PDB file of C-alpha atoms in Angstrom:
ATOM      1  CA  GLU U   1      -0.011   0.117  -0.193  1.00  0.00           C
ATOM      2  CA  ALA U   2       1.428   3.418  -1.100  1.00  0.00           C
ATOM      3  CA  ASP U   3       1.756   6.218   0.943  1.00  0.00           C
ATOM      4  CA  ILE U   4       1.560   9.516  -1.166  1.00  0.00           C
ATOM      5  CA  TYR U   5      -0.294  12.178  -0.745  1.00  0.00           C
ATOM      6  CA  GLN U   6      -2.044  15.317  -2.859  1.00  0.00           C
ATOM      7  CA  THR U   7      -3.721  18.339  -1.907  1.00  0.00           C
ATOM      8  CA  PRO U   8      -5.940  20.029  -2.875  1.00  0.00           C
ATOM      9  CA  ARG U   9      -8.106  17.237  -4.268  1.00  0.00           C
ATOM     10  CA  TYR U  10     -10.747  19.505  -5.801  1.00  0.00           C
ATOM     11  CA  LEU U  11      -9.344  22.911  -7.121  1.00  0.00           C
ATOM     12  CA  VAL U  12     -11.898  25.571  -9.226  1.00  0.00           C
ATOM     13  CA  ILE U  13     -10.174  28.702 -10.158  1.00  0.00           C
ATOM     14  CA  GLY U  14     -10.450  31.530 -12.168  1.00  0.00           C
ATOM     15  CA  THR U  15      -7.612  32.158 -14.976  1.00  0.00           C
ATOM     16  CA  GLY U  16      -4.726  34.429 -14.174  1.00  0.00           C
ATOM     17  CA  LYS U  17      -4.378  33.025 -10.635  1.00  0.00           C
ATOM     18  CA  LYS U  18      -1.171  31.265  -9.730  1.00  0.00           C
ATOM     19  CA  ILE U  19      -1.851  27.562  -7.988  1.00  0.00           C
ATOM     20  CA  THR U  20       0.517  24.945  -6.409  1.00  0.00           C
ATOM     21  CA  LEU U  21      -0.579  21.571  -6.709  1.00  0.00           C
ATOM     22  CA  GLU U  22       0.931  19.556  -3.662  1.00  0.00           C
ATOM     23  CA  CYS U  23       2.415  15.914  -3.598  1.00  0.00           C
ATOM     24  CA  SER U  24       3.945  13.984  -0.374  1.00  0.00           C
ATOM     25  CA  GLN U  25       5.112  10.872  -0.202  1.00  0.00           C
ATOM     26  CA  THR U  26       6.396   8.895   3.480  1.00  0.00           C
ATOM     27  CA  MET U  27       7.776   6.244   1.476  1.00  0.00           C
ATOM     28  CA  GLY U  28      11.531   7.791   0.912  1.00  0.00           C
ATOM     29  CA  HIS U  29      11.376   7.266  -2.794  1.00  0.00           C
ATOM     30  CA  ASP U  30      13.842   8.778  -4.776  1.00  0.00           C
ATOM     31  CA  LYS U  31      11.869   9.049  -8.469  1.00  0.00           C
ATOM     32  CA  MET U  32       8.594  11.316  -8.206  1.00  0.00           C
ATOM     33  CA  TYR U  33       6.658  11.970 -11.490  1.00  0.00           C
ATOM     34  CA  TRP U  34       3.681  14.487 -12.197  1.00  0.00           C
ATOM     35  CA  TYR U  35       1.169  13.019 -15.111  1.00  0.00           C
ATOM     36  CA  GLN U  36      -1.568  15.260 -16.620  1.00  0.00           C
ATOM     37  CA  GLN U  37      -4.847  12.899 -17.619  1.00  0.00           C
ATOM     38  CA  ASP U  38      -6.716  14.361 -20.374  1.00  0.00           C
ATOM     39  CA  PRO U  39     -10.632  13.672 -20.535  1.00  0.00           C
ATOM     40  CA  GLY U  40     -10.080  11.168 -22.978  1.00  0.00           C
ATOM     41  CA  MET U  41      -8.560   9.478 -20.087  1.00  0.00           C
ATOM     42  CA  GLU U  42      -4.862   9.145 -21.519  1.00  0.00           C
ATOM     43  CA  LEU U  43      -2.113   9.652 -19.206  1.00  0.00           C
ATOM     44  CA  HIS U  44       1.075  11.911 -20.041  1.00  0.00           C
ATOM     45  CA  LEU U  45       4.044  12.175 -18.208  1.00  0.00           C
ATOM     46  CA  ILE U  46       4.966  16.127 -17.693  1.00  0.00           C
ATOM     47  CA  HIS U  47       7.973  16.129 -14.982  1.00  0.00           C
ATOM     48  CA  TYR U  48       9.587  13.657 -13.047  1.00  0.00           C
ATOM     49  CA  SER U  49      12.756  14.015 -10.555  1.00  0.00           C
ATOM     50  CA  TYR U  50      15.198  11.508 -10.013  1.00  0.00           C
ATOM     51  CA  GLY U  51      16.182  13.101  -6.459  1.00  0.00           C
ATOM     52  CA  VAL U  52      16.344  16.198  -4.384  1.00  0.00           C
ATOM     53  CA  ASN U  53      17.490  18.934  -6.390  1.00  0.00           C
ATOM     54  CA  SER U  54      16.991  16.797  -9.875  1.00  0.00           C
ATOM     55  CA  THR U  55      13.807  17.895 -12.164  1.00  0.00           C
ATOM     56  CA  GLU U  56      13.279  16.799 -15.966  1.00  0.00           C
ATOM     57  CA  LYS U  57      10.466  17.556 -18.181  1.00  0.00           C
ATOM     58  CA  GLY U  58       8.319  14.756 -19.396  1.00  0.00           C
ATOM     59  CA  ASP U  59       7.160  13.700 -22.675  1.00  0.00           C
ATOM     60  CA  LEU U  60       4.259  16.050 -22.943  1.00  0.00           C
ATOM     61  CA  SER U  61       4.917  19.926 -22.934  1.00  0.00           C
ATOM     62  CA  SER U  62       3.801  21.588 -19.999  1.00  0.00           C
ATOM     63  CA  GLU U  63       3.728  25.369 -18.802  1.00  0.00           C
ATOM     64  CA  SER U  64       3.532  23.814 -15.106  1.00  0.00           C
ATOM     65  CA  THR U  65       7.058  23.663 -13.384  1.00  0.00           C
ATOM     66  CA  VAL U  66       8.191  21.550 -10.344  1.00  0.00           C
ATOM     67  CA  SER U  67      10.658  21.707  -7.815  1.00  0.00           C
ATOM     68  CA  ARG U  68      12.222  18.961  -5.300  1.00  0.00           C
ATOM     69  CA  ILE U  69      13.618  20.392  -2.273  1.00  0.00           C
ATOM     70  CA  ARG U  70      12.756  17.818   0.077  1.00  0.00           C
ATOM     71  CA  THR U  71      12.733  14.233  -0.769  1.00  0.00           C
ATOM     72  CA  GLU U  72       8.914  13.799  -0.027  1.00  0.00           C
ATOM     73  CA  HIS U  73       7.839  16.822  -1.302  1.00  0.00           C
ATOM     74  CA  PHE U  74       7.165  17.165  -5.312  1.00  0.00           C
ATOM     75  CA  PRO U  75       4.888  20.358  -5.735  1.00  0.00           C
ATOM     76  CA  LEU U  76       3.812  21.815  -9.319  1.00  0.00           C
ATOM     77  CA  THR U  77       3.072  25.312 -10.021  1.00  0.00           C
ATOM     78  CA  LEU U  78       1.140  26.796 -12.648  1.00  0.00           C
ATOM     79  CA  GLU U  79       2.099  30.562 -12.474  1.00  0.00           C
ATOM     80  CA  SER U  80      -1.138  31.756 -14.588  1.00  0.00           C
ATOM     81  CA  ALA U  81      -3.894  29.300 -14.952  1.00  0.00           C
ATOM     82  CA  ARG U  82      -5.934  28.982 -18.055  1.00  0.00           C
ATOM     83  CA  PRO U  83      -8.771  26.936 -19.181  1.00  0.00           C
ATOM     84  CA  SER U  84      -6.434  25.004 -21.160  1.00  0.00           C
ATOM     85  CA  HIS U  85      -5.067  23.985 -17.896  1.00  0.00           C
ATOM     86  CA  THR U  86      -7.994  22.055 -17.066  1.00  0.00           C
ATOM     87  CA  SER U  87      -7.353  18.645 -16.063  1.00  0.00           C
ATOM     88  CA  GLN U  88      -6.772  15.922 -13.665  1.00  0.00           C
ATOM     89  CA  TYR U  89      -3.234  15.928 -12.224  1.00  0.00           C
ATOM     90  CA  LEU U  90      -1.323  12.689 -10.828  1.00  0.00           C
ATOM     91  CA  CYS U  91       1.661  12.843  -8.319  1.00  0.00           C
ATOM     92  CA  ALA U  92       3.398   8.968  -8.455  1.00  0.00           C
ATOM     93  CA  SER U  93       6.663   7.982  -6.867  1.00  0.00           C
ATOM     94  CA  SER U  94       9.147   4.737  -7.095  1.00  0.00           C
ATOM     95  CA  GLU U  95      11.958   3.433  -5.487  1.00  0.00           C
ATOM     96  CA  GLY U  96      15.400   4.125  -7.074  1.00  0.00           C
ATOM     97  CA  GLN U  97      15.532   1.438 -10.011  1.00  0.00           C
ATOM     98  CA  PHE U  98      14.032   2.745 -13.507  1.00  0.00           C
ATOM     99  CA  THR U  99      11.668   0.061 -13.359  1.00  0.00           C
ATOM    100  CA  ASP U 100      10.199  -0.088 -10.218  1.00  0.00           C
ATOM    101  CA  THR U 101       6.641   0.300  -9.752  1.00  0.00           C
ATOM    102  CA  GLN U 102       5.114   3.796  -9.771  1.00  0.00           C
ATOM    103  CA  TYR U 103       2.562   4.410  -7.345  1.00  0.00           C
ATOM    104  CA  PHE U 104       0.091   7.019  -7.702  1.00  0.00           C
ATOM    105  CA  GLY U 105      -1.981   9.338  -5.230  1.00  0.00           C
ATOM    106  CA  PRO U 106      -5.524   9.957  -5.336  1.00  0.00           C
ATOM    107  CA  GLY U 107      -5.180  13.148  -8.066  1.00  0.00           C
ATOM    108  CA  THR U 108      -5.823  16.567  -8.078  1.00  0.00           C
ATOM    109  CA  ARG U 109      -8.749  17.517 -10.408  1.00  0.00           C
ATOM    110  CA  LEU U 110      -8.242  20.935 -11.361  1.00  0.00           C
ATOM    111  CA  THR U 111     -10.860  23.356 -13.372  1.00  0.00           C
ATOM    112  CA  VAL U 112      -9.959  26.612 -14.852  1.00  0.00           C
ATOM    113  CA  LEU U 113     -13.015  28.872 -15.199  1.00  0.00           C
TER     114      LEU U 113
ATOM    115  CA  ALA B   1       9.637   4.252 -29.369  1.00  0.00           C
ATOM    116  CA  GLN B   2       7.608   2.098 -27.148  1.00  0.00           C
ATOM    117  CA  LYS B   3       3.664   1.795 -27.464  1.00  0.00           C
ATOM    118  CA  VAL B   4       0.760   0.354 -25.518  1.00  0.00           C
ATOM    119  CA  THR B   5      -2.972  -0.216 -27.216  1.00  0.00           C
ATOM    120  CA  GLN B   6      -5.875  -1.043 -25.740  1.00  0.00           C
ATOM    121  CA  ALA B   7      -8.240  -1.028 -28.300  1.00  0.00           C
ATOM    122  CA  GLN B   8     -11.562  -1.984 -26.367  1.00  0.00           C
ATOM    123  CA  THR B   9     -12.786   1.644 -25.124  1.00  0.00           C
ATOM    124  CA  GLU B  10     -15.657   0.596 -22.930  1.00  0.00           C
ATOM    125  CA  ILE B  11     -16.783  -3.028 -21.732  1.00  0.00           C
ATOM    126  CA  SER B  12     -20.099  -3.718 -20.153  1.00  0.00           C
ATOM    127  CA  VAL B  13     -20.905  -6.852 -18.735  1.00  0.00           C
ATOM    128  CA  VAL B  14     -23.528  -8.585 -16.133  1.00  0.00           C
ATOM    129  CA  GLU B  15     -22.102  -9.343 -12.882  1.00  0.00           C
ATOM    130  CA  LYS B  16     -20.633 -12.656 -12.540  1.00  0.00           C
ATOM    131  CA  GLU B  17     -19.729 -12.800 -16.249  1.00  0.00           C
ATOM    132  CA  ASP B  18     -16.296 -13.408 -17.242  1.00  0.00           C
ATOM    133  CA  VAL B  19     -14.337 -10.055 -18.969  1.00  0.00           C
ATOM    134  CA  THR B  20     -10.952  -9.711 -20.489  1.00  0.00           C
ATOM    135  CA  LEU B  21      -9.539  -6.753 -21.073  1.00  0.00           C
ATOM    136  CA  ASP B  22      -6.668  -6.637 -24.042  1.00  0.00           C
ATOM    137  CA  CYS B  23      -3.132  -5.343 -23.939  1.00  0.00           C
ATOM    138  CA  VAL B  24      -1.144  -4.967 -27.140  1.00  0.00           C
ATOM    139  CA  TYR B  25       2.294  -3.729 -26.715  1.00  0.00           C
ATOM    140  CA  GLU B  26       5.667  -2.353 -28.911  1.00  0.00           C
ATOM    141  CA  THR B  27       9.296  -2.060 -27.772  1.00  0.00           C
ATOM    142  CA  ARG B  28      12.380  -2.507 -29.295  1.00  0.00           C
ATOM    143  CA  ASP B  29      13.781  -3.549 -26.065  1.00  0.00           C
ATOM    144  CA  THR B  30      14.368  -7.269 -24.894  1.00  0.00           C
ATOM    145  CA  THR B  31      13.920  -6.415 -21.181  1.00  0.00           C
ATOM    146  CA  TYR B  32      10.666  -4.295 -20.263  1.00  0.00           C
ATOM    147  CA  TYR B  33       8.266  -4.582 -17.769  1.00  0.00           C
ATOM    148  CA  LEU B  34       4.455  -4.723 -17.810  1.00  0.00           C
ATOM    149  CA  PHE B  35       2.313  -3.356 -15.429  1.00  0.00           C
ATOM    150  CA  TRP B  36      -1.739  -2.942 -14.974  1.00  0.00           C
ATOM    151  CA  TYR B  37      -3.216  -0.407 -13.186  1.00  0.00           C
ATOM    152  CA  LYS B  38      -6.856   0.191 -11.747  1.00  0.00           C
ATOM    153  CA  GLN B  39      -8.521   3.565 -11.845  1.00  0.00           C
ATOM    154  CA  PRO B  40     -11.908   3.501 -10.263  1.00  0.00           C
ATOM    155  CA  PRO B  41     -14.414   6.663  -9.921  1.00  0.00           C
ATOM    156  CA  SER B  42     -12.460   8.031  -6.813  1.00  0.00           C
ATOM    157  CA  GLY B  43     -10.021   8.914  -9.539  1.00  0.00           C
ATOM    158  CA  GLU B  44      -6.588   7.280  -8.130  1.00  0.00           C
ATOM    159  CA  LEU B  45      -4.860   4.746 -10.050  1.00  0.00           C
ATOM    160  CA  VAL B  46      -4.118   1.742  -8.055  1.00  0.00           C
ATOM    161  CA  PHE B  47      -1.244  -0.712  -9.064  1.00  0.00           C
ATOM    162  CA  LEU B  48      -2.154  -4.394  -9.518  1.00  0.00           C
ATOM    163  CA  ILE B  49       0.692  -6.395 -11.000  1.00  0.00           C
ATOM    164  CA  ARG B  50       4.295  -5.870 -12.571  1.00  0.00           C
ATOM    165  CA  ARG B  51       5.811  -8.189 -14.725  1.00  0.00           C
ATOM    166  CA  ASN B  52       8.972  -8.793 -16.475  1.00  0.00           C
ATOM    167  CA  SER B  53       9.832  -9.875 -19.992  1.00  0.00           C
ATOM    168  CA  PHE B  54      11.640 -13.064 -19.439  1.00  0.00           C
ATOM    169  CA  ASP B  55       8.921 -14.528 -16.757  1.00  0.00           C
ATOM    170  CA  GLU B  56       5.951 -15.493 -19.147  1.00  0.00           C
ATOM    171  CA  GLN B  57       4.201 -17.606 -16.270  1.00  0.00           C
ATOM    172  CA  ASN B  58       0.247 -16.327 -15.808  1.00  0.00           C
ATOM    173  CA  GLU B  59      -0.310 -14.883 -12.662  1.00  0.00           C
ATOM    174  CA  ILE B  60      -3.622 -15.795 -10.637  1.00  0.00           C
ATOM    175  CA  SER B  61      -4.469 -13.316  -7.660  1.00  0.00           C
ATOM    176  CA  GLY B  62      -8.332 -14.372  -7.031  1.00  0.00           C
ATOM    177  CA  ARG B  63     -10.769 -13.408  -9.151  1.00  0.00           C
ATOM    178  CA  TYR B  64      -7.853 -11.710 -11.350  1.00  0.00           C
ATOM    179  CA  SER B  65      -5.640 -13.506 -13.760  1.00  0.00           C
ATOM    180  CA  TRP B  66      -3.227 -12.358 -16.086  1.00  0.00           C
ATOM    181  CA  ASN B  67      -1.702 -13.963 -19.603  1.00  0.00           C
ATOM    182  CA  PHE B  68       1.702 -12.728 -21.131  1.00  0.00           C
ATOM    183  CA  GLN B  69       2.599 -14.038 -24.603  1.00  0.00           C
ATOM    184  CA  LYS B  70       5.300 -12.532 -26.203  1.00  0.00           C
ATOM    185  CA  SER B  71       4.676 -14.307 -29.225  1.00  0.00           C
ATOM    186  CA  THR B  72       1.976 -12.184 -29.928  1.00  0.00           C
ATOM    187  CA  SER B  73       3.250  -8.920 -27.757  1.00  0.00           C
ATOM    188  CA  SER B  74       0.498  -9.443 -25.475  1.00  0.00           C
ATOM    189  CA  PHE B  75      -0.708  -9.086 -21.744  1.00  0.00           C
ATOM    190  CA  ASN B  76      -4.269  -9.479 -21.320  1.00  0.00           C
ATOM    191  CA  PHE B  77      -6.299  -9.319 -17.930  1.00  0.00           C
ATOM    192  CA  THR B  78      -9.490 -11.407 -17.352  1.00  0.00           C
ATOM    193  CA  ILE B  79     -12.082 -10.793 -14.147  1.00  0.00           C
ATOM    194  CA  THR B  80     -13.745 -14.218 -13.412  1.00  0.00           C
ATOM    195  CA  ALA B  81     -17.124 -13.603 -12.069  1.00  0.00           C
ATOM    196  CA  SER B  82     -17.515 -10.030 -12.340  1.00  0.00           C
ATOM    197  CA  GLN B  83     -18.299  -7.889  -9.653  1.00  0.00           C
ATOM    198  CA  VAL B  84     -20.020  -4.742  -9.384  1.00  0.00           C
ATOM    199  CA  VAL B  85     -17.018  -3.112  -7.686  1.00  0.00           C
ATOM    200  CA  ASP B  86     -14.643  -3.919 -10.652  1.00  0.00           C
ATOM    201  CA  SER B  87     -16.482  -1.554 -12.402  1.00  0.00           C
ATOM    202  CA  ALA B  88     -13.397   1.191 -13.434  1.00  0.00           C
ATOM    203  CA  VAL B  89     -11.249   2.316 -15.973  1.00  0.00           C
ATOM    204  CA  TYR B  90      -8.227   0.023 -16.090  1.00  0.00           C
ATOM    205  CA  PHE B  91      -4.804   0.486 -18.078  1.00  0.00           C
ATOM    206  CA  CYS B  92      -1.749  -1.436 -19.293  1.00  0.00           C
ATOM    207  CA  ALA B  93       1.634   0.210 -18.939  1.00  0.00           C
ATOM    208  CA  LEU B  94       5.131  -0.619 -20.525  1.00  0.00           C
ATOM    209  CA  SER B  95       8.436   0.592 -18.815  1.00  0.00           C
ATOM    210  CA  GLU B  96      11.464  -0.141 -20.829  1.00  0.00           C
ATOM    211  CA  ALA B  97      14.652  -1.261 -18.711  1.00  0.00           C
ATOM    212  CA  GLY B  98      16.772   1.040 -20.894  1.00  0.00           C
ATOM    213  CA  GLY B  99      15.332   4.323 -20.930  1.00  0.00           C
ATOM    214  CA  GLY B 100      16.034   7.719 -19.435  1.00  0.00           C
ATOM    215  CA  GLY B 101      13.936   8.188 -16.007  1.00  0.00           C
ATOM    216  CA  ASN B 102      10.734   5.904 -16.151  1.00  0.00           C
ATOM    217  CA  LYS B 103       9.564   5.727 -19.138  1.00  0.00           C
ATOM    218  CA  LEU B 104       5.997   4.474 -17.844  1.00  0.00           C
ATOM    219  CA  THR B 105       4.134   4.197 -21.156  1.00  0.00           C
ATOM    220  CA  PHE B 106       0.528   3.779 -20.832  1.00  0.00           C
ATOM    221  CA  GLY B 107      -2.503   2.748 -22.915  1.00  0.00           C
ATOM    222  CA  THR B 108      -5.410   5.121 -23.728  1.00  0.00           C
ATOM    223  CA  GLY B 109      -7.484   2.745 -21.121  1.00  0.00           C
ATOM    224  CA  THR B 110     -10.507   0.208 -20.869  1.00  0.00           C
ATOM    225  CA  GLN B 111     -13.629   1.511 -18.894  1.00  0.00           C
ATOM    226  CA  LEU B 112     -15.466  -1.438 -17.677  1.00  0.00           C
ATOM    227  CA  LYS B 113     -19.192  -1.378 -16.623  1.00  0.00           C
ATOM    228  CA  VAL B 114     -20.343  -4.060 -14.564  1.00  0.00           C
ATOM    229  CA  GLU B 115     -23.722  -3.933 -13.957  1.00  0.00           C
ATOM    230  CA  LEU B 116     -26.283  -6.113 -11.584  1.00  0.00           C
TER     231      LEU B 116
END
């Protein structure tokens, strides 16, 4: 059973606002990930991190940014939210090996009006 | 490039029916890993199983079973005696051992609806 948390679970916000989606894990996992899931259900990797002070962009280009100052914390920030950012954002973590199982948080459903 | 295809967008069954969810993958690597995840209406992805490319043994866990066939590049998932609680979106995913980061490629998912 994975211990990975995301807040908020739901967020409705106006265009132009700055938002930060929180993700925390208590398993001491080195690797963390952010996925964006569109209404058609497909998941796309937008950011990942190998460990503290490491961040990389994923396969899908995203206007969001991430930081990894602590092992357990991997927040995602949108400086100026737009309706096109409306989506579900899922955070995941895994142990050190590349092929280790990724465990997911409950997700944040973001709606930008 | 790796690719995962789940051709069944949506499946509806009546409770107690058996149902098989198909997954076909493409990869150039000889070492890779396959996964199944379940996404119930609440939204989180729940890990179900992980198999590596060297282990073609089928696996059974309760009402769940998985059939891995390298010859056809398939990793199908069967639910026996389905229940309403099985209603969810199921994702198949592939990870190549040689990729940078963890390139977990997901299929587009199969929505399973189990009705009374």
